[in-house]
Coordinates of C-alpha atoms in Angstrom, one line a residue:
Chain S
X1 CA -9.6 4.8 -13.7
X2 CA -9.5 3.5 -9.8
X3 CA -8.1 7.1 -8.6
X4 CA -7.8 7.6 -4.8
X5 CA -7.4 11.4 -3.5
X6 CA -6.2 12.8 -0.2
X7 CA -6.4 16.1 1.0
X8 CA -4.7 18.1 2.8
X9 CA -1.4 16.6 1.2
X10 CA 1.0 17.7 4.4
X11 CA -0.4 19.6 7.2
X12 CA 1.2 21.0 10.5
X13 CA -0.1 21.5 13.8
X14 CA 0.9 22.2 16.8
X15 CA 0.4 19.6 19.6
X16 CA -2.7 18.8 21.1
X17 CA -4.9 20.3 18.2
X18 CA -6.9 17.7 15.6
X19 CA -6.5 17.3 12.5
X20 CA -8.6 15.4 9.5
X21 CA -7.8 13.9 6.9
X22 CA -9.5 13.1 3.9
X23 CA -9.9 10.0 1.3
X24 CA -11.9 10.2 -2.0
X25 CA -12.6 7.7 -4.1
X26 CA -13.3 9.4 -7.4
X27 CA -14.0 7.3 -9.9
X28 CA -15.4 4.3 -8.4
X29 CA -17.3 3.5 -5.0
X30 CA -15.3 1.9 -2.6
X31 CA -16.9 -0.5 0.1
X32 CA -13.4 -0.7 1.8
X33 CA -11.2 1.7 2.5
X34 CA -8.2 1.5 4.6
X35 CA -5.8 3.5 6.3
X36 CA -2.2 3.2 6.9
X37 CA 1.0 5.1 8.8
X38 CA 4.7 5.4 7.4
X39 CA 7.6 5.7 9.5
X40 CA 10.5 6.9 7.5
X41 CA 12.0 4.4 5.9
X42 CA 10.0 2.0 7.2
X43 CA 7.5 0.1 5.9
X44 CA 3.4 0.9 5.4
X45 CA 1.8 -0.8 8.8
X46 CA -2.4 -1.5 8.3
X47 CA -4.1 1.4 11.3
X48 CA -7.7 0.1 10.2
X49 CA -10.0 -1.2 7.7
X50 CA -13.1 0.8 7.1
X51 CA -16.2 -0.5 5.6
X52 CA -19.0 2.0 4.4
X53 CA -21.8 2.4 7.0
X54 CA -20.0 0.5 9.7
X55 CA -17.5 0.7 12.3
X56 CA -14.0 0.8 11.7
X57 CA -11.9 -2.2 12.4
X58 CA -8.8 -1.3 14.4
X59 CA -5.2 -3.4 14.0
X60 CA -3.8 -4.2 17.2
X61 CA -2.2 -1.1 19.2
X62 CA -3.7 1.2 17.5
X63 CA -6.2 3.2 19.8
X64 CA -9.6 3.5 18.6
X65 CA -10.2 7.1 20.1
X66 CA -7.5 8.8 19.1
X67 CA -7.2 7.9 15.5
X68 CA -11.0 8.6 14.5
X69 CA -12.4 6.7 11.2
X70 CA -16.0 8.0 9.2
X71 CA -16.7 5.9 6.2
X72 CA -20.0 7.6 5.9
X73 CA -19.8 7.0 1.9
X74 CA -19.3 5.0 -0.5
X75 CA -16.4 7.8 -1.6
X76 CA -15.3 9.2 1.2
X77 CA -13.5 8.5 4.4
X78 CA -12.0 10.5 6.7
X79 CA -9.3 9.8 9.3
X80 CA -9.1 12.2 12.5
X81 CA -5.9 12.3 14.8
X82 CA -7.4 13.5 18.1
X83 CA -4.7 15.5 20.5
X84 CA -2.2 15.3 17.8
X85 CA 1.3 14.4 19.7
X86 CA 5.0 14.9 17.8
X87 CA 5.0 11.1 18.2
X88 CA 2.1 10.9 15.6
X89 CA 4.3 12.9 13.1
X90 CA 4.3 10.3 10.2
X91 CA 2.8 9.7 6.8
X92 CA -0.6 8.7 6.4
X93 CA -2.1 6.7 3.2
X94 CA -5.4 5.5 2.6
X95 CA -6.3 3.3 0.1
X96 CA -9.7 2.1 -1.5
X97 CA -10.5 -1.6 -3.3
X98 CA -13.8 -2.4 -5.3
X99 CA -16.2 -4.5 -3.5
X100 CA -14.7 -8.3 -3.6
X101 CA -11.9 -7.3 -5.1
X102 CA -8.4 -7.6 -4.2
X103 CA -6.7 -5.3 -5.2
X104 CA -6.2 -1.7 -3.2
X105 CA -5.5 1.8 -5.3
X106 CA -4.0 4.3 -3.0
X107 CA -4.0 7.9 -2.2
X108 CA -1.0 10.3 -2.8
X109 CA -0.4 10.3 1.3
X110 CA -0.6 13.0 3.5
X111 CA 2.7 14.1 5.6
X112 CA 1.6 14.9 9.0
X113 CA 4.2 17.0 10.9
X114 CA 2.6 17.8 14.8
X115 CA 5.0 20.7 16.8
Chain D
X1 CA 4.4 -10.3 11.0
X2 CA 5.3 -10.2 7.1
X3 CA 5.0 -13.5 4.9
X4 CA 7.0 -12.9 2.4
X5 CA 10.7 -12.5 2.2
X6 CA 12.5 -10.0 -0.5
X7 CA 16.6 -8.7 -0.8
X8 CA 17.1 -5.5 0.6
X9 CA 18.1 -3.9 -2.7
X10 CA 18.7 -4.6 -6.0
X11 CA 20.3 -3.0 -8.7
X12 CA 19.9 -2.8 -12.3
X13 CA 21.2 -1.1 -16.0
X14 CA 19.0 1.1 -17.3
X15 CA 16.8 -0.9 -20.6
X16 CA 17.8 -4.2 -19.0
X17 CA 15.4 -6.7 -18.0
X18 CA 14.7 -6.9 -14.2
X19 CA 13.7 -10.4 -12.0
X20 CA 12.9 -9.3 -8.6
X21 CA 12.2 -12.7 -6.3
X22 CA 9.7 -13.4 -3.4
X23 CA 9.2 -15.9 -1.2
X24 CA 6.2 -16.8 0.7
X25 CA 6.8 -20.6 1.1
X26 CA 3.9 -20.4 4.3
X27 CA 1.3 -19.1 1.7
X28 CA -2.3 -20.7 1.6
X29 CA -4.6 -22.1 -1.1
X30 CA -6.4 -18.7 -1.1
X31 CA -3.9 -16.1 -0.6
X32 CA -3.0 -13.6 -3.9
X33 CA 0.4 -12.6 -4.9
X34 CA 0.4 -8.9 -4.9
X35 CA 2.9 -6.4 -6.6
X36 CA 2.9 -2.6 -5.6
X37 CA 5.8 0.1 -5.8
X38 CA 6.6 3.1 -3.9
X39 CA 8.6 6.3 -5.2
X40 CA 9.8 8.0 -2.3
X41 CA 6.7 10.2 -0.5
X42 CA 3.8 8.7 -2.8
X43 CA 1.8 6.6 -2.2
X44 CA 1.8 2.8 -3.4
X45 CA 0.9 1.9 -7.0
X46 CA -0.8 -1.2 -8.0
X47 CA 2.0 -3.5 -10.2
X48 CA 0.4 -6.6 -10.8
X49 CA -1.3 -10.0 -8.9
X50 CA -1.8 -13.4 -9.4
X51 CA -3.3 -16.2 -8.0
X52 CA -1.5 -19.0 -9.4
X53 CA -1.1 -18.8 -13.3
X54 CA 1.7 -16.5 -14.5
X55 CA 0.2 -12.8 -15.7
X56 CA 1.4 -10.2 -17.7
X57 CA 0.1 -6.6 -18.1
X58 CA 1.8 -3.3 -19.6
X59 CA 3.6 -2.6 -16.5
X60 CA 4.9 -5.9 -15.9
X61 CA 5.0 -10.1 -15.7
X62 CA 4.5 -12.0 -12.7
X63 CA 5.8 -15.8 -13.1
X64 CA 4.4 -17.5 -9.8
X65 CA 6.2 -20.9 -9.1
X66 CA 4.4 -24.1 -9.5
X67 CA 4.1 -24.6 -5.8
X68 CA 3.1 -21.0 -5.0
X69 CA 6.2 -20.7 -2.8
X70 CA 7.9 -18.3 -4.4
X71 CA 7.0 -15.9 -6.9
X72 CA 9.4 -13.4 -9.6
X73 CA 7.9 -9.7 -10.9
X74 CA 9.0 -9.4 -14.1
X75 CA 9.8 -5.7 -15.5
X76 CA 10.7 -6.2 -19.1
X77 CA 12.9 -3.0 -19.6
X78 CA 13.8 -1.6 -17.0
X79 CA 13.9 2.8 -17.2
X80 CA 14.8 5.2 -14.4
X81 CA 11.5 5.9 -13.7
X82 CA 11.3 2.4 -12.0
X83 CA 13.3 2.7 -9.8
X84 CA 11.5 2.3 -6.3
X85 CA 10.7 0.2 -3.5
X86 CA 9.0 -3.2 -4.8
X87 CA 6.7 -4.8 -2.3
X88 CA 5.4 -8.5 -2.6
X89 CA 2.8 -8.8 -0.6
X90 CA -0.1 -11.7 0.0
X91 CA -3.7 -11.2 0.8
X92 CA -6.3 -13.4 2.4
X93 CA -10.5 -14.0 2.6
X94 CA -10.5 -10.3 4.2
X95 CA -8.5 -8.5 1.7
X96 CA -5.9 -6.9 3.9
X97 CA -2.2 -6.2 2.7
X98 CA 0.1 -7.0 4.9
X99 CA 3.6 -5.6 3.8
X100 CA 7.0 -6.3 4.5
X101 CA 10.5 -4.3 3.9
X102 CA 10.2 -4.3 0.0
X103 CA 13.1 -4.3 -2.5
X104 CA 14.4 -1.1 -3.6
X105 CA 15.3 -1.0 -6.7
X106 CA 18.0 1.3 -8.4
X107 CA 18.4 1.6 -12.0
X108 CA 21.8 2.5 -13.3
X109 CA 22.1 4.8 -16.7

């Protein structure tokens, strides 16, 4: 049980085009959802934490318009990057935790490559 | 800004037992000990997390020291399939992970 989905899995795009990106929860309903971005060989750095029917809350330097969060389920949230830059090339996870629980079950990741 | 400190890298015979360490000697009264892995472009998987007893599930043992500063995941025998990057992480009242560098761990056959 506890299985996360993301779709698309990688994606390219050239620059200044937008891209979504998906996060199912699909066996359970997730009240909190979060999204992260992976530098290579670096570690995973919190973007935002998304609770259903609200606004997201963004981490610090992270900008609220261009990196678009819907949590407009219990199952599903999506992540947008708005005027996609080769600088936001990176991989993006979300993960999903059971309400008042601690612990998070992730997505596979999507690989975002922007030209 | 991390709170937990792990080695770089460890290393490990294949069907050996493995101890990987963490400290996290600023951790609160309400903060979990959590253990994911990562296998190189996947995303994290749940290991284990404790609070302050020691746990054990089919992946793993955690063994959480007395005063909470420190903390040892457990893998019982190791296989090649675990090797990875080992993350210790703590969480608070608002649930967030907040991860550091991880241990990669390579299993020799």
């Amino acid at each position: 049980g506890a299985v996360v989905s993301q779709h698309p899995s990688r994606v390219i795009c050239k620059s200044g085009t937008s891209v979504k990106i998906e996060c199912r929860s699909l066996d359970f309903q997730a009240t909190t959802m979060f999204w992260y971005r992976q530098f290579p060989k670096q570690s995973l750095m919190l973007m935002a934490t998304s609770n259903e029917g609200s606004k997201a809350t963004y981490e610090q330097g992270v900008e609220k318009d261009k990196f678009l969060i819907n949590h407009a389920s219990l199952t599903l949230s999506t992540l947008t990057v708005t005027s996609a830059h080769p600088e936001d090339s990176s991989f993006y996870i979300c993960s999903a935790s059971l309400p008042r629980q601690e612990t998070q079950y992730f997505g596979p990741g999507t690989r975002l490559l922007v030209l | 800004d991390a709170k937990t400190t792990q080695p770089n890298s460890m290393e490990s015979n294949e069907e050996e037992p493995v101890h990987l360490p963490c400290n996290h000697s600023t951790i609160s009264g309400t903060d979990y000990i959590h253990w994911y892995r990562q296998l190189p472009s996947q995303g994290p998987e749940y290991v284990i997390h404790g609070l302050t007893s020691n746990v054990n599930n089919r992946m793993a043992s955690l063994a959480i020291a007395e005063d909470r500063k420190s903390s040892t995941l457990i893998l019982h025998r190791a296989t090649l399939r675990d090797a990875a990057v080992y993350y210790c992480i703590l969480s608070g009242s608002n649930y967030q992970l907040i991860w550091g560098a991880g241990t990669k761990l390579i299993i020799k056959p």
